[in-house]
mmCIF file of C-alpha atoms in Angstrom:
data_model
loop_
_atom_site.group_PDB
_atom_site.id
_atom_site.type_symbol
_atom_site.label_atom_id
_atom_site.label_comp_id
_atom_site.label_asym_id
_atom_site.label_seq_id
_atom_site.Cartn_x
_atom_site.Cartn_y
_atom_site.Cartn_z
ATOM 1 C CA MET D 1 2.826 -19.873 -29.581
ATOM 2 C CA LYS D 2 0.576 -22.535 -28.011
ATOM 3 C CA LEU D 3 3.167 -23.125 -25.305
ATOM 4 C CA LEU D 4 3.322 -19.395 -24.547
ATOM 5 C CA ASN D 5 -0.471 -19.174 -24.409
ATOM 6 C CA ASP D 6 -0.648 -22.146 -22.044
ATOM 7 C CA MET D 7 2.036 -20.602 -19.844
ATOM 8 C CA ALA D 8 -0.070 -17.435 -19.620
ATOM 9 C CA LEU D 9 -3.120 -19.559 -18.806
ATOM 10 C CA PHE D 10 -1.167 -21.347 -16.051
ATOM 11 C CA VAL D 11 -0.271 -17.972 -14.506
ATOM 12 C CA GLU D 12 -3.950 -16.938 -14.537
ATOM 13 C CA VAL D 13 -4.962 -20.192 -12.819
ATOM 14 C CA ILE D 14 -2.501 -19.578 -9.979
ATOM 15 C CA LYS D 15 -3.532 -15.957 -9.563
ATOM 16 C CA ALA D 16 -7.209 -16.955 -9.463
ATOM 17 C CA ASN D 17 -6.366 -19.984 -7.253
ATOM 18 C CA SER D 18 -8.834 -22.065 -9.253
ATOM 19 C CA PHE D 19 -9.617 -23.292 -12.750
ATOM 20 C CA ARG D 20 -13.082 -21.789 -12.527
ATOM 21 C CA GLY D 21 -11.797 -18.351 -11.532
ATOM 22 C CA ALA D 22 -9.326 -18.312 -14.428
ATOM 23 C CA ALA D 23 -12.026 -19.493 -16.835
ATOM 24 C CA GLU D 24 -14.362 -16.692 -15.758
ATOM 25 C CA ALA D 25 -11.608 -14.075 -15.992
ATOM 26 C CA LEU D 26 -10.635 -15.204 -19.505
ATOM 27 C CA GLY D 27 -14.144 -15.975 -20.745
ATOM 28 C CA ILE D 28 -13.456 -19.606 -21.687
ATOM 29 C CA PRO D 29 -15.034 -22.877 -20.474
ATOM 30 C CA ASN D 30 -13.738 -24.369 -17.237
ATOM 31 C CA SER D 31 -13.177 -27.698 -19.023
ATOM 32 C CA THR D 32 -10.899 -25.972 -21.537
ATOM 33 C CA VAL D 33 -8.729 -24.571 -18.758
ATOM 34 C CA SER D 34 -8.434 -27.978 -17.084
ATOM 35 C CA ARG D 35 -7.600 -29.710 -20.376
ATOM 36 C CA ARG D 36 -4.940 -27.194 -21.401
ATOM 37 C CA ILE D 37 -3.192 -27.306 -18.016
ATOM 38 C CA ALA D 38 -3.154 -31.114 -18.177
ATOM 39 C CA GLU D 39 -1.667 -30.921 -21.693
ATOM 40 C CA LEU D 40 0.963 -28.461 -20.436
ATOM 41 C CA GLU D 41 1.964 -30.864 -17.664
ATOM 42 C CA ARG D 42 2.286 -33.731 -20.171
ATOM 43 C CA ARG D 43 4.308 -31.542 -22.556
ATOM 44 C CA ILE D 44 6.905 -30.581 -19.945
ATOM 45 C CA GLY D 45 6.760 -33.969 -18.169
ATOM 46 C CA LEU D 46 6.125 -32.539 -14.699
ATOM 47 C CA ARG D 47 3.118 -32.294 -12.384
ATOM 48 C CA LEU D 48 2.595 -28.617 -11.664
ATOM 49 C CA LEU D 49 -0.498 -28.749 -9.450
ATOM 50 C CA ASN D 50 -1.928 -30.961 -6.747
ATOM 51 C CA ARG D 51 -5.689 -30.908 -7.200
ATOM 52 C CA THR D 52 -8.414 -31.564 -4.635
ATOM 53 C CA THR D 53 -12.164 -31.045 -4.853
ATOM 54 C CA ARG D 54 -11.869 -27.617 -3.197
ATOM 55 C CA ARG D 55 -8.473 -26.171 -4.043
ATOM 56 C CA ILE D 56 -5.287 -26.423 -6.024
ATOM 57 C CA GLU D 57 -1.739 -26.258 -4.702
ATOM 58 C CA LEU D 58 1.552 -25.752 -6.490
ATOM 59 C CA THR D 59 4.047 -28.571 -6.403
ATOM 60 C CA GLU D 60 7.685 -27.678 -5.774
ATOM 61 C CA GLY D 61 8.377 -27.818 -9.508
ATOM 62 C CA GLY D 62 5.152 -25.946 -10.183
ATOM 63 C CA ARG D 63 6.233 -23.062 -7.945
ATOM 64 C CA LEU D 64 9.519 -22.678 -9.830
ATOM 65 C CA TYR D 65 7.716 -22.913 -13.175
ATOM 66 C CA PHE D 66 5.163 -20.305 -12.062
ATOM 67 C CA GLU D 67 7.875 -17.777 -11.163
ATOM 68 C CA ARG D 68 9.522 -18.193 -14.571
ATOM 69 C CA CYS D 69 6.214 -18.090 -16.454
ATOM 70 C CA ARG D 70 5.080 -14.989 -14.599
ATOM 71 C CA ARG D 71 8.204 -13.085 -15.653
ATOM 72 C CA ILE D 72 7.729 -14.145 -19.276
ATOM 73 C CA VAL D 73 4.066 -13.107 -19.243
ATOM 74 C CA ASP D 74 4.930 -9.743 -17.668
ATOM 75 C CA GLU D 75 7.611 -9.103 -20.293
ATOM 76 C CA ALA D 76 5.166 -9.930 -23.092
ATOM 77 C CA ARG D 77 2.541 -7.619 -21.613
ATOM 78 C CA LEU D 78 5.019 -4.739 -21.326
ATOM 79 C CA ALA D 79 6.176 -5.261 -24.902
ATOM 80 C CA HIS D 80 2.563 -5.073 -26.060
ATOM 81 C CA GLU D 81 2.019 -1.842 -24.120
ATOM 82 C CA GLU D 82 5.072 -0.185 -25.621
ATOM 83 C CA ILE D 83 4.022 -1.139 -29.134
ATOM 84 C CA SER D 84 0.557 0.227 -28.431
ATOM 85 C CA GLU D 85 2.059 3.526 -27.204
ATOM 86 C CA LEU D 86 0.513 3.045 -23.799
ATOM 87 C CA VAL D 87 3.676 4.368 -22.232
ATOM 88 C CA ASP D 88 2.819 7.812 -23.593
ATOM 89 C CA ASN D 89 -0.947 7.426 -23.242
ATOM 90 C CA PRO D 90 -1.559 5.052 -20.317
ATOM 91 C CA SER D 91 -5.056 3.690 -19.905
ATOM 92 C CA GLY D 92 -6.979 0.974 -18.119
ATOM 93 C CA LEU D 93 -7.979 0.086 -14.573
ATOM 94 C CA ILE D 94 -5.670 0.524 -11.566
ATOM 95 C CA ARG D 95 -6.645 -1.543 -8.529
ATOM 96 C CA LEU D 96 -5.100 0.384 -5.632
ATOM 97 C CA SER D 97 -5.018 -0.451 -1.908
ATOM 98 C CA MET D 98 -4.144 2.176 0.722
ATOM 99 C CA PRO D 99 -4.562 2.876 4.467
ATOM 100 C CA THR D 100 -8.017 4.342 5.139
ATOM 101 C CA ASP D 101 -7.217 7.691 6.767
ATOM 102 C CA PHE D 102 -4.113 8.382 4.701
ATOM 103 C CA GLY D 103 -6.166 7.699 1.589
ATOM 104 C CA VAL D 104 -9.138 9.854 2.575
ATOM 105 C CA VAL D 105 -7.213 12.842 3.927
ATOM 106 C CA TYR D 106 -3.976 12.907 1.931
ATOM 107 C CA LEU D 107 -4.175 10.752 -1.195
ATOM 108 C CA ALA D 108 -7.699 11.701 -2.335
ATOM 109 C CA PRO D 109 -6.741 15.160 -3.689
ATOM 110 C CA LEU D 110 -3.604 13.724 -5.296
ATOM 111 C CA LEU D 111 -5.617 11.018 -7.034
ATOM 112 C CA ALA D 112 -8.069 13.654 -8.255
ATOM 113 C CA GLU D 113 -5.183 15.613 -9.796
ATOM 114 C CA PHE D 114 -3.740 12.441 -11.324
ATOM 115 C CA ALA D 115 -7.147 11.568 -12.805
ATOM 116 C CA GLU D 116 -7.254 14.967 -14.528
ATOM 117 C CA ARG D 117 -3.859 14.317 -16.113
ATOM 118 C CA TYR D 118 -4.724 10.800 -17.282
ATOM 119 C CA PRO D 119 -8.415 10.691 -18.275
ATOM 120 C CA GLN D 120 -8.116 7.189 -19.777
ATOM 121 C CA ILE D 121 -7.257 5.591 -16.416
ATOM 122 C CA GLN D 122 -9.947 4.212 -14.100
ATOM 123 C CA PHE D 123 -9.611 3.331 -10.423
ATOM 124 C CA ASP D 124 -10.767 0.553 -8.110
ATOM 125 C CA LEU D 125 -9.831 1.724 -4.608
ATOM 126 C CA ASP D 126 -9.540 -0.533 -1.562
ATOM 127 C CA LEU D 127 -9.069 1.354 1.718
ATOM 128 C CA THR D 128 -7.581 -1.065 4.201
ATOM 129 C CA PRO D 129 -4.448 -1.407 6.368
ATOM 130 C CA LYS D 130 -4.371 -5.206 6.134
ATOM 131 C CA ARG D 131 -1.570 -7.138 4.481
ATOM 132 C CA LEU D 132 -2.578 -8.359 1.030
ATOM 133 C CA ASP D 133 -1.505 -11.351 -1.044
ATOM 134 C CA LEU D 134 -0.715 -9.684 -4.368
ATOM 135 C CA ILE D 135 -0.512 -13.040 -6.144
ATOM 136 C CA ARG D 136 -3.935 -14.207 -5.027
ATOM 137 C CA GLU D 137 -5.791 -10.891 -4.781
ATOM 138 C CA PRO D 138 -6.602 -8.619 -7.744
ATOM 139 C CA VAL D 139 -4.527 -5.593 -6.678
ATOM 140 C CA ASP D 140 -2.054 -3.729 -8.908
ATOM 141 C CA LEU D 141 -0.506 -1.417 -6.324
ATOM 142 C CA VAL D 142 -0.444 -1.195 -2.508
ATOM 143 C CA ILE D 143 0.483 1.945 -0.548
ATOM 144 C CA ARG D 144 1.708 1.304 2.992
ATOM 145 C CA ILE D 145 3.240 3.460 5.745
ATOM 146 C CA GLY D 146 5.971 2.523 8.218
ATOM 147 C CA THR D 147 8.372 -0.399 8.481
ATOM 148 C CA LEU D 148 7.459 -3.264 6.177
ATOM 149 C CA PRO D 149 7.672 -6.971 6.992
ATOM 150 C CA ASP D 150 10.158 -9.028 5.024
ATOM 151 C CA SER D 151 8.632 -10.436 1.850
ATOM 152 C CA GLN D 152 9.356 -11.247 -1.793
ATOM 153 C CA LEU D 153 7.305 -8.248 -2.960
ATOM 154 C CA ILE D 154 8.847 -5.145 -4.513
ATOM 155 C CA ALA D 155 8.711 -2.049 -2.274
ATOM 156 C CA ARG D 156 9.539 1.340 -3.792
ATOM 157 C CA PRO D 157 10.039 4.276 -1.373
ATOM 158 C CA LEU D 158 7.715 7.144 -2.288
ATOM 159 C CA GLY D 159 8.832 9.582 0.398
ATOM 160 C CA THR D 160 8.446 10.255 4.107
ATOM 161 C CA LEU D 161 5.795 11.814 6.340
ATOM 162 C CA ARG D 162 6.710 14.240 9.111
ATOM 163 C CA ARG D 163 5.202 13.725 12.569
ATOM 164 C CA SER D 164 4.790 16.370 15.268
ATOM 165 C CA LEU D 165 2.764 16.918 18.437
ATOM 166 C CA PHE D 166 -0.583 18.725 18.402
ATOM 167 C CA ALA D 167 -3.422 19.570 20.779
ATOM 168 C CA SER D 168 -6.630 21.575 20.608
ATOM 169 C CA PRO D 169 -6.909 25.135 21.966
ATOM 170 C CA GLY D 170 -9.464 23.872 24.494
ATOM 171 C CA TYR D 171 -7.109 21.226 25.863
ATOM 172 C CA LEU D 172 -4.207 23.671 26.120
ATOM 173 C CA ALA D 173 -6.395 26.268 27.860
ATOM 174 C CA ARG D 174 -7.405 23.662 30.433
ATOM 175 C CA TYR D 175 -4.073 21.928 31.048
ATOM 176 C CA GLY D 176 -1.487 24.391 29.775
ATOM 177 C CA MET D 177 1.188 24.156 27.066
ATOM 178 C CA PRO D 178 3.966 21.675 27.923
ATOM 179 C CA ALA D 179 7.204 23.589 28.377
ATOM 180 C CA SER D 180 9.502 20.628 27.734
ATOM 181 C CA PRO D 181 9.281 17.028 26.557
ATOM 182 C CA ALA D 182 9.434 15.840 30.177
ATOM 183 C CA ALA D 183 6.272 17.820 30.892
ATOM 184 C CA LEU D 184 4.360 15.448 28.592
ATOM 185 C CA LEU D 185 4.538 12.882 31.409
ATOM 186 C CA GLN D 186 1.974 15.035 33.258
ATOM 187 C CA HIS D 187 -0.393 15.273 30.280
ATOM 188 C CA GLN D 188 -3.017 13.101 28.645
ATOM 189 C CA CYS D 189 -1.308 11.661 25.564
ATOM 190 C CA LEU D 190 -3.312 10.015 22.799
ATOM 191 C CA ARG D 191 -1.362 6.903 21.823
ATOM 192 C CA MET D 192 -1.443 4.685 18.745
ATOM 193 C CA LEU D 193 0.740 2.032 20.430
ATOM 194 C CA ASP D 194 1.466 1.135 24.032
ATOM 195 C CA ALA D 195 5.065 2.209 23.612
ATOM 196 C CA PRO D 196 7.248 5.204 24.529
ATOM 197 C CA TRP D 197 7.255 8.323 22.395
ATOM 198 C CA VAL D 198 10.659 8.929 20.814
ATOM 199 C CA LEU D 199 11.277 12.613 20.082
ATOM 200 C CA HIS D 200 14.277 14.523 18.782
ATOM 201 C CA ASP D 201 15.411 18.095 18.226
ATOM 202 C CA THR D 202 18.540 19.249 16.414
ATOM 203 C CA GLN D 203 20.839 17.972 19.171
ATOM 204 C CA GLN D 204 19.367 15.023 21.043
ATOM 205 C CA LYS D 205 16.854 12.191 21.052
ATOM 206 C CA ILE D 206 14.775 11.188 24.064
ATOM 207 C CA SER D 207 12.284 8.434 24.899
ATOM 208 C CA LEU D 208 9.260 9.187 27.075
ATOM 209 C CA ALA D 209 6.904 6.649 28.675
ATOM 210 C CA VAL D 210 3.858 8.865 28.167
ATOM 211 C CA GLN D 211 0.442 7.825 29.415
ATOM 212 C CA GLY D 212 -3.166 8.655 28.627
ATOM 213 C CA ARG D 213 -6.707 7.383 28.867
ATOM 214 C CA PHE D 214 -6.966 6.537 25.152
ATOM 215 C CA LEU D 215 -5.024 3.827 23.338
ATOM 216 C CA LEU D 216 -6.177 3.208 19.760
ATOM 217 C CA ASN D 217 -5.149 1.984 16.321
ATOM 218 C CA ASN D 218 -6.811 4.429 13.936
ATOM 219 C CA ILE D 219 -5.319 7.742 12.801
ATOM 220 C CA GLY D 220 -8.717 9.253 12.018
ATOM 221 C CA MET D 221 -9.954 8.534 15.544
ATOM 222 C CA LEU D 222 -6.697 9.867 16.978
ATOM 223 C CA ARG D 223 -7.146 13.166 15.141
ATOM 224 C CA ARG D 224 -10.804 13.352 16.139
ATOM 225 C CA LEU D 225 -10.054 12.899 19.842
ATOM 226 C CA ALA D 226 -7.350 15.573 19.633
ATOM 227 C CA LEU D 227 -9.880 17.973 18.074
ATOM 228 C CA LEU D 228 -12.291 17.138 20.920
ATOM 229 C CA GLY D 229 -9.720 18.235 23.494
ATOM 230 C CA GLN D 230 -8.873 14.793 24.865
ATOM 231 C CA GLY D 231 -5.104 15.132 24.836
ATOM 232 C CA VAL D 232 -1.833 15.655 23.004
ATOM 233 C CA ALA D 233 -1.522 13.616 19.806
ATOM 234 C CA MET D 234 1.379 12.650 17.549
ATOM 235 C CA LEU D 235 0.045 13.297 14.044
ATOM 236 C CA VAL D 236 1.357 13.485 10.493
ATOM 237 C CA ASP D 237 1.886 17.145 9.559
ATOM 238 C CA GLU D 238 0.644 16.675 5.996
ATOM 239 C CA MET D 239 -2.680 15.259 7.205
ATOM 240 C CA ILE D 240 -3.735 18.061 9.578
ATOM 241 C CA GLY D 241 -2.758 21.120 7.552
ATOM 242 C CA GLU D 242 -6.331 22.434 7.398
ATOM 243 C CA ASP D 243 -6.880 21.920 11.137
ATOM 244 C CA LEU D 244 -3.702 23.874 11.809
ATOM 245 C CA ALA D 245 -4.578 26.683 9.400
ATOM 246 C CA GLN D 246 -8.086 27.038 10.885
ATOM 247 C CA GLY D 247 -6.775 27.053 14.461
ATOM 248 C CA ARG D 248 -8.502 23.810 15.433
ATOM 249 C CA LEU D 249 -5.132 22.351 16.460
ATOM 250 C CA HIS D 250 -1.963 23.997 17.761
ATOM 251 C CA ARG D 251 1.597 22.712 17.644
ATOM 252 C CA VAL D 252 3.010 21.419 20.916
ATOM 253 C CA LEU D 253 6.796 21.624 21.470
ATOM 254 C CA PRO D 254 7.407 22.754 17.859
ATOM 255 C CA ASP D 255 11.180 22.233 18.149
ATOM 256 C CA TRP D 256 10.668 18.511 18.833
ATOM 257 C CA LYS D 257 9.676 15.939 16.207
ATOM 258 C CA ALA D 258 9.009 12.228 16.035
ATOM 259 C CA GLU D 259 10.779 9.978 13.546
ATOM 260 C CA ASP D 260 9.565 10.382 9.969
ATOM 261 C CA LEU D 261 7.369 7.608 8.577
ATOM 262 C CA PRO D 262 8.429 6.053 5.245
ATOM 263 C CA VAL D 263 5.759 5.563 2.587
ATOM 264 C CA TYR D 264 6.092 2.665 0.136
ATOM 265 C CA ALA D 265 4.517 1.598 -3.132
ATOM 266 C CA ILE D 266 4.364 -2.204 -3.163
ATOM 267 C CA THR D 267 3.946 -4.352 -6.261
ATOM 268 C CA GLU D 268 4.206 -8.050 -7.000
ATOM 269 C CA THR D 269 6.929 -7.537 -9.605
ATOM 270 C CA ARG D 270 9.267 -4.851 -10.911
ATOM 271 C CA LEU D 271 7.630 -5.197 -14.321
ATOM 272 C CA VAL D 272 4.622 -2.962 -13.757
ATOM 273 C CA PRO D 273 2.371 -1.701 -16.573
ATOM 274 C CA ALA D 274 2.579 1.902 -17.733
ATOM 275 C CA LYS D 275 -0.602 2.958 -15.921
ATOM 276 C CA VAL D 276 0.886 1.855 -12.591
ATOM 277 C CA ARG D 277 4.337 3.247 -13.333
ATOM 278 C CA VAL D 278 3.050 6.751 -14.038
ATOM 279 C CA LEU D 279 1.031 6.688 -10.798
ATOM 280 C CA ILE D 280 4.085 5.635 -8.773
ATOM 281 C CA ASP D 281 6.161 8.406 -10.394
ATOM 282 C CA PHE D 282 3.412 10.965 -9.743
ATOM 283 C CA LEU D 283 3.044 10.040 -6.060
ATOM 284 C CA THR D 284 6.828 10.055 -5.600
ATOM 285 C CA ASP D 285 7.039 13.597 -6.982
ATOM 286 C CA GLN D 286 4.156 14.785 -4.796
ATOM 287 C CA LEU D 287 5.365 13.274 -1.523
ATOM 288 C CA ARG D 288 8.933 14.478 -1.973
ATOM 289 C CA ARG D 289 7.710 17.944 -2.902
ATOM 290 C CA ASP D 290 5.505 18.087 0.204
#
């Protein structure tokens, strides 16, 4: 049992990236953490960490040992949850990261519904598009949109988001409704990337080198400029439903669509606790239903 406890302590040290951080998280003296890790290294006969005054680094053997220990610790945690019936009554804190505008506009009402279903779950929400280090940073689940970079993390597809073209009534009154995709070349197009727009209907796919005065990297700003009559925007259908219903935006070329965007739930390991698993299942059901 002491070996298992020290393995769990070793995992906490790596996640915190310091002895002090692990000591504070576990509520034990920093000297105790240092002593137990040194004893663990002597017991297995291998240096696991290179220590300096400011940081610690895994040795090659330490990295392999960490991966094995992490799996063992995750298995033990899941076994404890099942015994405690947390699978049927999940509880605890979920630290969730998501893109800002997608979180505010689309995920907020879903999270409110989820919170009603599971009153014993609390949330710590981080709204950011940046790439996170799930080993070093205290995050349980990351939601990201679009193509993902290669990594050792576990990415579960939640669903896809439809994208279409929209413009405000004021813009269309001033410049007219494009009659074909080629007509977009004569319009102000609000662009998220300096790249062609790829559109498709039921029979063909085309690429258009559209232009416009605004190039940006924020969906919320893109939607806002479209509402202010500054051009035609490619937006996610599920995120502008109210604008469409209230007549603040109109569809442009409704028979033509952009490629769907995949949505992923990203975790450090496949062995996620019950509270995270039920959230992933809930979001999968909601996105695929929508």
